[in-house]
Coordinates of C-alpha atoms in Angstrom, one line a residue:
M1 CA 103.7 42.0 110.5
K2 CA 100.9 44.1 109.1
K3 CA 101.2 46.6 112.0
S4 CA 104.8 47.2 111.1
N5 CA 103.9 47.8 107.5
L6 CA 101.3 50.3 108.6
A7 CA 103.8 52.1 110.7
V8 CA 106.3 52.3 107.9
T9 CA 103.6 53.6 105.5
A10 CA 102.6 56.2 108.0
A11 CA 106.1 57.3 108.5
V12 CA 106.9 57.6 104.8
T13 CA 103.6 59.5 104.2
S14 CA 104.4 62.0 106.9
L15 CA 107.9 62.6 105.5
I16 CA 106.5 63.1 102.1
A17 CA 103.9 65.6 103.4
F18 CA 106.6 67.5 105.4
G19 CA 109.0 67.6 102.5
G20 CA 106.3 69.1 100.3
A21 CA 105.7 71.8 102.8
V22 CA 109.4 72.7 102.9
L23 CA 109.6 72.8 99.1
T24 CA 106.8 75.2 98.8
A25 CA 108.2 77.5 101.4
A26 CA 111.6 77.9 99.7
P27 CA 110.5 80.1 96.8
A28 CA 108.8 82.5 99.2
V29 CA 112.0 82.8 101.3
A30 CA 114.1 83.4 98.1
A31 CA 111.7 86.1 97.0
E32 CA 112.4 88.1 100.2
K33 CA 116.2 88.3 99.3
E34 CA 118.2 90.3 96.7
K35 CA 121.7 90.4 95.4
C36 CA 123.6 93.5 96.6
Y37 CA 126.7 94.5 94.6
G38 CA 129.5 96.7 95.8
V39 CA 129.3 96.0 99.6
A40 CA 131.1 92.6 100.0
K41 CA 134.4 92.5 101.8
A42 CA 137.4 90.9 100.1
G43 CA 136.9 87.1 100.1
K44 CA 133.3 87.3 101.5
N45 CA 131.2 87.5 98.3
D46 CA 128.4 85.0 97.9
C47 CA 128.9 83.8 94.4
A48 CA 131.0 84.1 91.2
T49 CA 132.1 87.5 89.9
K50 CA 133.0 88.6 86.3
T51 CA 136.6 87.8 87.1
S52 CA 136.3 84.7 89.2
S53 CA 134.1 81.6 89.3
C54 CA 133.6 80.9 93.0
A55 CA 132.2 82.4 96.2
G56 CA 134.6 84.0 98.5
T57 CA 137.0 85.1 95.8
A58 CA 136.5 88.9 95.7
K59 CA 139.9 90.5 95.5
E60 CA 139.1 93.8 97.2
D61 CA 136.5 95.3 99.5
N62 CA 133.4 96.8 97.8
Q63 CA 134.3 95.2 94.4
T64 CA 131.5 96.3 92.1
D65 CA 130.9 92.9 90.4
A66 CA 130.8 90.9 93.7
F67 CA 127.6 90.5 95.6
V68 CA 126.2 89.3 98.9
V69 CA 122.5 88.2 99.4
V70 CA 120.6 90.5 101.7
P71 CA 117.0 91.0 102.8
K72 CA 115.0 92.7 100.1
G73 CA 115.1 96.5 100.5
L74 CA 118.3 96.6 102.5
C75 CA 120.8 97.0 99.6
G76 CA 119.6 100.6 98.8
K77 CA 120.3 101.6 102.4
L78 CA 123.9 100.4 102.4
A79 CA 126.7 102.8 101.3
G80 CA 127.8 101.9 97.8
G81 CA 125.1 99.1 97.5
S82 CA 123.5 98.5 94.2
T83 CA 121.2 95.7 92.9
Q84 CA 122.9 96.0 89.5
S85 CA 126.4 94.7 88.8
S86 CA 128.9 97.2 87.3

């Protein structure tokens, strides 16, 4: 019975350690991304706009208040792309 308790404790400890590693990596990944306005196709935006409250609700292509998340530095290279909402 004590061996099974030891195995369960080891399993839980490893899950906690692994979960902590994942949580610390998430902010680094988010820092490598940016919102790019004016390049989303109709219905393909990533989040709410000034005129709607959900992702995927852009009414037209290249809507200036709709964004998609792209790797940092890419937005400025896209035609019509801006890191600021209009």
